[in-house]
Every structure is written in C-alpha cells, then in structure tokens.
Short mmCIF file of C-alpha atoms and ligand atoms in Angstrom, two decimals:
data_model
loop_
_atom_site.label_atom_id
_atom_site.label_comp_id
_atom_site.label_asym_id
_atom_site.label_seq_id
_atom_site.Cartn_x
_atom_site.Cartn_y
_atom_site.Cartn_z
CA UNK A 1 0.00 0.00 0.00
CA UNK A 2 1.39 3.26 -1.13
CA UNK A 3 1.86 5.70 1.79
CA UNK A 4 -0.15 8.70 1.95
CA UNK A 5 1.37 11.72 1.05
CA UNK A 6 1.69 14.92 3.65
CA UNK A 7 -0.75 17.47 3.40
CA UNK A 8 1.50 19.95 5.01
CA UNK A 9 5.71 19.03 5.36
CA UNK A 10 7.51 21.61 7.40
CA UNK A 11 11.49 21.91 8.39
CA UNK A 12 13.06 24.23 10.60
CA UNK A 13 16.29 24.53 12.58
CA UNK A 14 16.17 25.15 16.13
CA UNK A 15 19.32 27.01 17.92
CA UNK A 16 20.47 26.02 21.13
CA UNK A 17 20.45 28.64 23.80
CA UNK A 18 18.26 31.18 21.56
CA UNK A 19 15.82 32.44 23.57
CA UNK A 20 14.33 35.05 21.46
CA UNK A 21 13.29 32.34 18.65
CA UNK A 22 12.65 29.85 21.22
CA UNK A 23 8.91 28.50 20.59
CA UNK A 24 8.70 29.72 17.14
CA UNK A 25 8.69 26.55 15.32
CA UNK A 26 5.75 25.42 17.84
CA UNK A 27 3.82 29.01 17.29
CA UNK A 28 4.04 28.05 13.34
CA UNK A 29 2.53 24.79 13.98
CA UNK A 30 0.02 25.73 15.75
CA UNK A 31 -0.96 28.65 12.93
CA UNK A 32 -0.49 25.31 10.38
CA UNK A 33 -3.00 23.06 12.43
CA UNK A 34 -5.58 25.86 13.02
CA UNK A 35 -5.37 26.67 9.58
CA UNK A 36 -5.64 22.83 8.33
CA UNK A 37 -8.99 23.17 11.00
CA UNK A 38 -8.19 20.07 13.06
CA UNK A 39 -9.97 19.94 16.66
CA UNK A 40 -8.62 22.59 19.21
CA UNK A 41 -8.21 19.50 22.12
CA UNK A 42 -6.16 18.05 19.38
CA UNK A 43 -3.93 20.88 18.23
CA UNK A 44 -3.57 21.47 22.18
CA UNK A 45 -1.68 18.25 22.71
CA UNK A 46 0.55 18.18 19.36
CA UNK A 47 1.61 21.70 19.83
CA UNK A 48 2.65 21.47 24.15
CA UNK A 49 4.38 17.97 22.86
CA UNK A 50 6.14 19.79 20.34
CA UNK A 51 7.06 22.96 22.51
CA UNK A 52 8.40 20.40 25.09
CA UNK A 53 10.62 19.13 22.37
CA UNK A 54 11.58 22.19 21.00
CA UNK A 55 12.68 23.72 24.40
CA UNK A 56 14.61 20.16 24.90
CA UNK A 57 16.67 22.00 22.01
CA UNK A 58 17.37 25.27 23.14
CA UNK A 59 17.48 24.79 26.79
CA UNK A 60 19.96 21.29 26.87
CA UNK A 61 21.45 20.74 22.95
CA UNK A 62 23.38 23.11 20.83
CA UNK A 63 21.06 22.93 17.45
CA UNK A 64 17.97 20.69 16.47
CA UNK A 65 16.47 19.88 13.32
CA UNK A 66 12.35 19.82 13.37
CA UNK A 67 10.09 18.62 10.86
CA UNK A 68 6.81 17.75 10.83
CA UNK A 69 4.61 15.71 8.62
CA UNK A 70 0.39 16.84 8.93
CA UNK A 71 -1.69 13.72 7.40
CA UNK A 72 -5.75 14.33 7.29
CA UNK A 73 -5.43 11.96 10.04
CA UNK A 74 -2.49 12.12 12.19
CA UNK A 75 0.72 14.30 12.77
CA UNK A 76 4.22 12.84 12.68
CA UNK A 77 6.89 14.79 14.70
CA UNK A 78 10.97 14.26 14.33
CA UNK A 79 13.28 16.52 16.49
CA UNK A 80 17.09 15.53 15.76
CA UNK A 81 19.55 17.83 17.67
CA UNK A 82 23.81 17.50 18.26
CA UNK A 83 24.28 17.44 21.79
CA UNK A 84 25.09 16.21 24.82
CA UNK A 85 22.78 13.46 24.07
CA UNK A 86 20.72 11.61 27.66
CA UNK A 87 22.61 9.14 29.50
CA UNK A 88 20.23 8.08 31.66
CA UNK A 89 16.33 8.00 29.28
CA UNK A 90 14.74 6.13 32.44
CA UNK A 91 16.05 8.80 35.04
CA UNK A 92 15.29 11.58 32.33
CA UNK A 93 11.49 10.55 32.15
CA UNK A 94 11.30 11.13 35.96
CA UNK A 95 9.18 13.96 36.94
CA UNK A 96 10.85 16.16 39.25
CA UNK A 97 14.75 15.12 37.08
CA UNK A 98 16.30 17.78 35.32
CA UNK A 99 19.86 18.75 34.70
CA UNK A 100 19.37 22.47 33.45
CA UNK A 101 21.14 25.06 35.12
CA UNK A 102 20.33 28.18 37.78
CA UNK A 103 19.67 30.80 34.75
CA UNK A 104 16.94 27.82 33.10
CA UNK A 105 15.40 27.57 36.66
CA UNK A 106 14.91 31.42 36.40
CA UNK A 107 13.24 31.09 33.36
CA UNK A 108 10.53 29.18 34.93
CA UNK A 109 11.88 25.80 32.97
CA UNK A 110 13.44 22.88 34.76
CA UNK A 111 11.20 21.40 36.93
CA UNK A 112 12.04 18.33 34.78
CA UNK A 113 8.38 17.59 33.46
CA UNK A 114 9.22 17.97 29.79
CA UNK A 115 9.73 14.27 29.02
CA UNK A 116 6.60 12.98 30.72
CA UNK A 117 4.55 15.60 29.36
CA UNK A 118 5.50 14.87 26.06
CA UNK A 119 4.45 10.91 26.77
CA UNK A 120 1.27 12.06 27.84
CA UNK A 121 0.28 14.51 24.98
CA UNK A 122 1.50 12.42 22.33
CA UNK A 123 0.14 8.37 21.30
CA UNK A 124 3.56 7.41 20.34
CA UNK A 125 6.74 8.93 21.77
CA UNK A 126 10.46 6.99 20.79
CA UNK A 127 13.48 8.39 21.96
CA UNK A 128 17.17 7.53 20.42
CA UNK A 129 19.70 8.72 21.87
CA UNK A 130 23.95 8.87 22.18
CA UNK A 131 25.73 10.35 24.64
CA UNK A 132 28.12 12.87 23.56
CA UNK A 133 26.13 13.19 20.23
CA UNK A 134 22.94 14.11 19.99
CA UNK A 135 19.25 13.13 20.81
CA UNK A 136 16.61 12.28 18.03
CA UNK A 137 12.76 12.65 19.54
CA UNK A 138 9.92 11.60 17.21
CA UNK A 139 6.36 11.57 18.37
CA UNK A 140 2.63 10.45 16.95
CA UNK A 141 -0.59 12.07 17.43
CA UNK A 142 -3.59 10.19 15.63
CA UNK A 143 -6.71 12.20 15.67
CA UNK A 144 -9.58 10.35 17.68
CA UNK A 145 -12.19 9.29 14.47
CA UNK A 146 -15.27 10.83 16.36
CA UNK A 147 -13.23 14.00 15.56
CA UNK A 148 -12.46 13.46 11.55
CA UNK A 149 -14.86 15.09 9.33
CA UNK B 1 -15.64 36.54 35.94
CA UNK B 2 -15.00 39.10 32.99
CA UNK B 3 -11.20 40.09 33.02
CA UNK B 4 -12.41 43.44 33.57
CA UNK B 5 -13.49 42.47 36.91
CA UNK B 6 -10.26 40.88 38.16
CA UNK B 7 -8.61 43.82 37.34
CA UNK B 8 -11.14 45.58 39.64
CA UNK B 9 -10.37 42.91 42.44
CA UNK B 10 -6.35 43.07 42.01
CA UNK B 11 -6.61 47.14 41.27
CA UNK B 12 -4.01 46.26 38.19
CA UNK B 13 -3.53 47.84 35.48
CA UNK B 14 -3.77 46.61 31.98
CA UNK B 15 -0.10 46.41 30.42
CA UNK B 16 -1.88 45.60 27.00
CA UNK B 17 -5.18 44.25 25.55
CA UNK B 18 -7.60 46.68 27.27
CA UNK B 19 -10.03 45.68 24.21
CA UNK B 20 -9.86 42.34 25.49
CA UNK B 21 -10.86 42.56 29.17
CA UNK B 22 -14.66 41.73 28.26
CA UNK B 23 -13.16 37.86 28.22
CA UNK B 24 -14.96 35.29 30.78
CA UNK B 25 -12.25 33.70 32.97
CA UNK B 26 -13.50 30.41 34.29
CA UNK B 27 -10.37 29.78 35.95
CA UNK B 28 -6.58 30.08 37.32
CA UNK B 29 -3.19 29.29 38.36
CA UNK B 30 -0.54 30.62 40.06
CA UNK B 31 2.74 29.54 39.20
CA UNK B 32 6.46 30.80 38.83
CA UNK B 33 7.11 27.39 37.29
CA UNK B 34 6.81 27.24 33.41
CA UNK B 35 7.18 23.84 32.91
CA UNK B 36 3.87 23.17 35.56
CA UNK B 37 1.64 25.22 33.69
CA UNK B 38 2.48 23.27 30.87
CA UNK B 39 1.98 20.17 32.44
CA UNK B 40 -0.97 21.15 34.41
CA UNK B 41 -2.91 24.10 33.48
CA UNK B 42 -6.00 23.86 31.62
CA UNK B 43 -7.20 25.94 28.51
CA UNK B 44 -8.56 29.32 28.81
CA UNK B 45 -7.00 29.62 32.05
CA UNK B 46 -5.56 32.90 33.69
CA UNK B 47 -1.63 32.60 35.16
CA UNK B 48 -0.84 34.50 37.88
CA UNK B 49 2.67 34.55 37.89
CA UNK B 50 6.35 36.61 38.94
CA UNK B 51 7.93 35.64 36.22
CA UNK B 52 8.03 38.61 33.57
CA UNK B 53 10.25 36.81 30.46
CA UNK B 54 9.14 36.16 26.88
CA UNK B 55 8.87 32.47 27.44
CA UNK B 56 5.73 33.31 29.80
CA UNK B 57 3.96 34.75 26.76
CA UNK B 58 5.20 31.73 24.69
CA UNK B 59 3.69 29.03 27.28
CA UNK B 60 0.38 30.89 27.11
CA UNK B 61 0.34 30.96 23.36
CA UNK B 62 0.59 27.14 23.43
CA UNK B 63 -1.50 26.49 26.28
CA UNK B 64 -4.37 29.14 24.24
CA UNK B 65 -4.52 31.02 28.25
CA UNK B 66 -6.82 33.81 28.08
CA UNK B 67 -4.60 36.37 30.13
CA UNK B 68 -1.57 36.93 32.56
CA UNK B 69 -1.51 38.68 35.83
CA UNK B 70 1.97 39.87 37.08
CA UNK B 71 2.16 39.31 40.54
CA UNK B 72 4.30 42.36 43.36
CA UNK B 73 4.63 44.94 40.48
CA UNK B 74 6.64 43.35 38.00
CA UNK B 75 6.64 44.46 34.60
CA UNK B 76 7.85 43.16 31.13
CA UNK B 77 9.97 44.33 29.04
CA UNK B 78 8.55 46.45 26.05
CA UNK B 79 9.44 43.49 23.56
CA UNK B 80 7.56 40.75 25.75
CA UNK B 81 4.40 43.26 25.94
CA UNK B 82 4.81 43.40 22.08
CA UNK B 83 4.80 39.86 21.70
CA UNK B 84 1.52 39.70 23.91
CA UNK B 85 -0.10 42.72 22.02
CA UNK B 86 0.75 40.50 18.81
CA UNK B 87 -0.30 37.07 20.17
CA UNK B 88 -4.07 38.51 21.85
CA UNK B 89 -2.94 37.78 25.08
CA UNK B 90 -3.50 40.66 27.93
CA UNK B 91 -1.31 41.47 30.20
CA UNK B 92 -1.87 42.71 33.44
CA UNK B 93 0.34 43.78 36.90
CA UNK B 94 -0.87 43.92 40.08
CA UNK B 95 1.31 45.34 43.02
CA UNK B 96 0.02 42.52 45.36
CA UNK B 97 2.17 39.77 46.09
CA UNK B 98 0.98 36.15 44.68
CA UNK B 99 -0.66 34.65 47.88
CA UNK B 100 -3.17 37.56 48.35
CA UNK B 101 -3.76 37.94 44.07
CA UNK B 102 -4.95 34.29 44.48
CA UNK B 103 -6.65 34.46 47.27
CA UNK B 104 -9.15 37.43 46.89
CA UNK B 105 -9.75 36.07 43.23
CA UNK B 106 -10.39 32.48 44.95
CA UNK B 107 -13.19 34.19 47.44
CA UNK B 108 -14.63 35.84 44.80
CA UNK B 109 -15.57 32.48 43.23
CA UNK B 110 -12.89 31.63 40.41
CA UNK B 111 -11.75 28.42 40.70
CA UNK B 112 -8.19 26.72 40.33
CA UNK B 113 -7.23 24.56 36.97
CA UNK B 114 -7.27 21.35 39.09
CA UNK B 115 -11.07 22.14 40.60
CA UNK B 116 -11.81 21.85 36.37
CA UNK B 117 -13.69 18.47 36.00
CA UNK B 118 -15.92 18.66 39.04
CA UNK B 119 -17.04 22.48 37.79
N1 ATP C 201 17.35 17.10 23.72
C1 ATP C 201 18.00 16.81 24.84
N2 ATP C 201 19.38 16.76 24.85
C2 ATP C 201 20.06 16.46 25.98
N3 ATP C 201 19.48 16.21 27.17
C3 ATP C 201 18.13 16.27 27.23
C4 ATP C 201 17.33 16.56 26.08
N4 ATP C 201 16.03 16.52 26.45
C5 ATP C 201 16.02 16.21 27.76
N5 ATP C 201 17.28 16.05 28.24
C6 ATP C 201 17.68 15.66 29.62
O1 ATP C 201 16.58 15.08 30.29
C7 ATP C 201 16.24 15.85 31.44
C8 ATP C 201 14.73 15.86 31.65
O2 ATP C 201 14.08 16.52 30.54
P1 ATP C 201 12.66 17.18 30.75
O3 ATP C 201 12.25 17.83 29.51
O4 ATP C 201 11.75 16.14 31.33
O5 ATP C 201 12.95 18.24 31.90
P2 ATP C 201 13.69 19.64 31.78
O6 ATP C 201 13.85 20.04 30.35
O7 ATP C 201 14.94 19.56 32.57
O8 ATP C 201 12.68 20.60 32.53
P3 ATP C 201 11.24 21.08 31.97
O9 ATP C 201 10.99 20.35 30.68
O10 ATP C 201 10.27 20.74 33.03
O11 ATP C 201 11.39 22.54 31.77
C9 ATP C 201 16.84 17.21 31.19
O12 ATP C 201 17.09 17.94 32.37
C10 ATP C 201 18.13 16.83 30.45
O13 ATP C 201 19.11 16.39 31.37
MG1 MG C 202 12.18 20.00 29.07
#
C-alpha cells in the first residue's frame, strides 16, 4: 500500500540557547493546524508535545532539526539535535529530574516535566539517543475518528 | 468573571489588551514554574505569575490562556508586551504579592485549573 502523502511538510532549525526564537517553530505549527482546521483538544496536545521538544533543544542541545509531517489523520513529529545526548532516558522521564542550570530555573523551565509531558500529549513517543552526540525525539498524534470530518 | 473584573479585584492595570478585558475567565493558576503550567494548566486559564520573560507569553500561546496577571509589580519588558499585544494575550500587573492575588480572586468564586472536572 502506497503511503499517503503529507498534506502539510515543514522543516526548521532550532538554535540552542536562543531564547528570542525559542517556541517559534511550535507558534508556526500551531498557525499550520488551526489553519488545516483540526480539533482545538487536538492541536492542544501536538503543539505542548512539540514545545516540550523544541525547548529540549534550546534549553539542553546546541542545534535541532524539526520537521513535521500533517496527514488528514495524524501528525508525525521528528526533532534531531547535536548534543550532549541523555545518559540516563529512564532517570530523564522522571518527573521532578532535570539537569538544566540556575539561569533555566529562572526562566521558569526545569522542573524536569518535559519528558513525561511529552508521553502524555502524544500516542507514540520513541526516543534515540547517544551520549556525547545528539538526541533524536519523534512523536505520533492520531486524531480520535469521532473527531475526523 | 470578565477580566475586567479581576482587574477591579487586584486594582491592576492593563499592560496591553484593554479591548480584550470583556473575556470570561473560568479559571486560574498561580505559578512561577513554566514547565507546571504546561503540564498542568488547563485551557482558557488565567496565570498568575512573577515571572516577567518572553517564554511566559510563549507558554500561554501554546497552552491558548486567556490572560496573565503579574504578581508584586513586576513588569515586562517592552518586547515581551509586544509579543503579547501580537499574540491577543492581555497582560496585566498587580502590586500585590501572589498569595493575596490568588486568594481574593479564589473568594470571589474563580476556581483553580485542578477544581476543572468537578465544575
Ligand atoms: N534534547 C536533549 N538533549 C540532551 N538532554 C536532554 C534533552 N532533552 C532532555 N534532556 C535531559 O533530560 C532531562 C529531563 O528533561 P525534561 O524535559 O523532562 O525536563 P527539563 O527540560 O529539565 O525541565 P522542563 O521540561 O520541566 O522545563 C533534562 O534535564 C536533560 O538532562
Ligand atoms: Mg524540558
């Protein structure tokens, strides 16, 4: 079976440590999904998933990659970043666990709910990883079929 | 509660959006923590919060939260208020600290994110 093609592909580079962009790839999405007029519950969860990713980035990697795929039914997600990569995925996914430093804290980020979030927003979430290299996140959303139409 | 009204409660004043304080508020949260409201805070919530950095105005974009309240006088900077003015999202700064903004809202009858489902 032939796979569906994308309605919408997007690509964007994410910079570590920029704050000023920071969220701007999420923002977009969120203008994309509104536009494509899937369910507001719906565009809710993809678009805190992706911001959780997205921050991932900036806040504890030096660049990321995102692109997203938008099917009628169903978003794909793939963040890639060069980084310090996650040594420990189990301890990572612990609420309350974060590494980022005092001036993150200050920012209000680094309570170390990101991961867990991200597992609860999304219906797929697979993590690869290397330490000393970088961190690839890609995530699922399928849109519930009472909502298609 | 109209927007308009907490203002009233919290004597603020309106940083930006003043054409936007006719919006019902159903609920809130107070929180200096970004990543909770995230996690935790419902849609079409207000944040009470002392945090005053563009990030806050980010989260609520994402989150679609219907206003921010600036807890002990704090102030953003002119490009975070521009970034609110562009997003639809007023902002508002009250000189009393975050335990009393919460609490005269609370006995006035707006209820917390959590208190949601059995509303
Ligand atoms: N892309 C990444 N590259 C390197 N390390 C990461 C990455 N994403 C997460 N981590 C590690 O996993 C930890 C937990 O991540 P998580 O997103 O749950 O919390 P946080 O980012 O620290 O805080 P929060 O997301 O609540 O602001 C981080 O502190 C960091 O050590
Ligand atoms: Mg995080």
């Amino acid at each position: 079976m032939p796979e569906e093609n994308p309605l919408v592909e997007m690509e964007r580079e994410i910079v570590g440590g920029d704050f000023q962009r920071a969220g701007d790839v999420s923002s977009e999405l969120k203008n994309i999904l509104q536009q494509a007029g899937f369910p507001a519950p719906f565009n809710r969860r993809v678009v805190i998933a992706s911001y959780e990713a997205e921050m991932n980035v900036v806040i504890h990697a030096y660049r990321g990659i995102f692109r997203v795929q938008i099917y009628s039914d169903r978003v794909h997600i793939e963040v890639d970043d060069e980084g310090p990569g996650i040594p420990d995925l189990e301890l990572a996914f612990q609420e309350g666990y974060s590494t980022a430093p005092p001036h993150i804290r200050e920012m209000g980020f680094g309570a170390g709910y990101g991961l867990s979030n991200m597992k609860k927003c999304s219906d797929r979430l697979h993590i690869d990883t290397r330490v000393e290299e970088g961190t690839r996140v890609i995530m699922d959303f399928f849109l519930p079929s009472f909502m298609k139409g | 509660m109209r927007l308009r009204e907490i203002k009233e409660i919290l004597k603020a004043k309106v940083l930006v959006g003043e054409e936007l304080l006719d919006r019902e508020i159903y609920y809130a949260c107070g929180s200096d923590l970004l990543s909770d409201v995230l996690a935790f805070a419902k849609e079409h919530a207000l944040l009470l919060t002392g945090l005053t950095n563009a990030q806050v105005i980010r989260t609520a974009e994402m989150i679609d939260l219907l206003g921010i309240v600036f807890v002990r006088g704090k102030k953003p900077e002119t490009a975070t208020v521009e970034l609110a003015s562009l997003k639809k999202i007023p902002l508002l700064s009250t000189h009393l600290p975050m335990y009393e903004s919460c609490g005269r809202l609370y006995l006035k009858g707006l209820r917390g994110c959590s208190e949601l489902s059995d509303a």
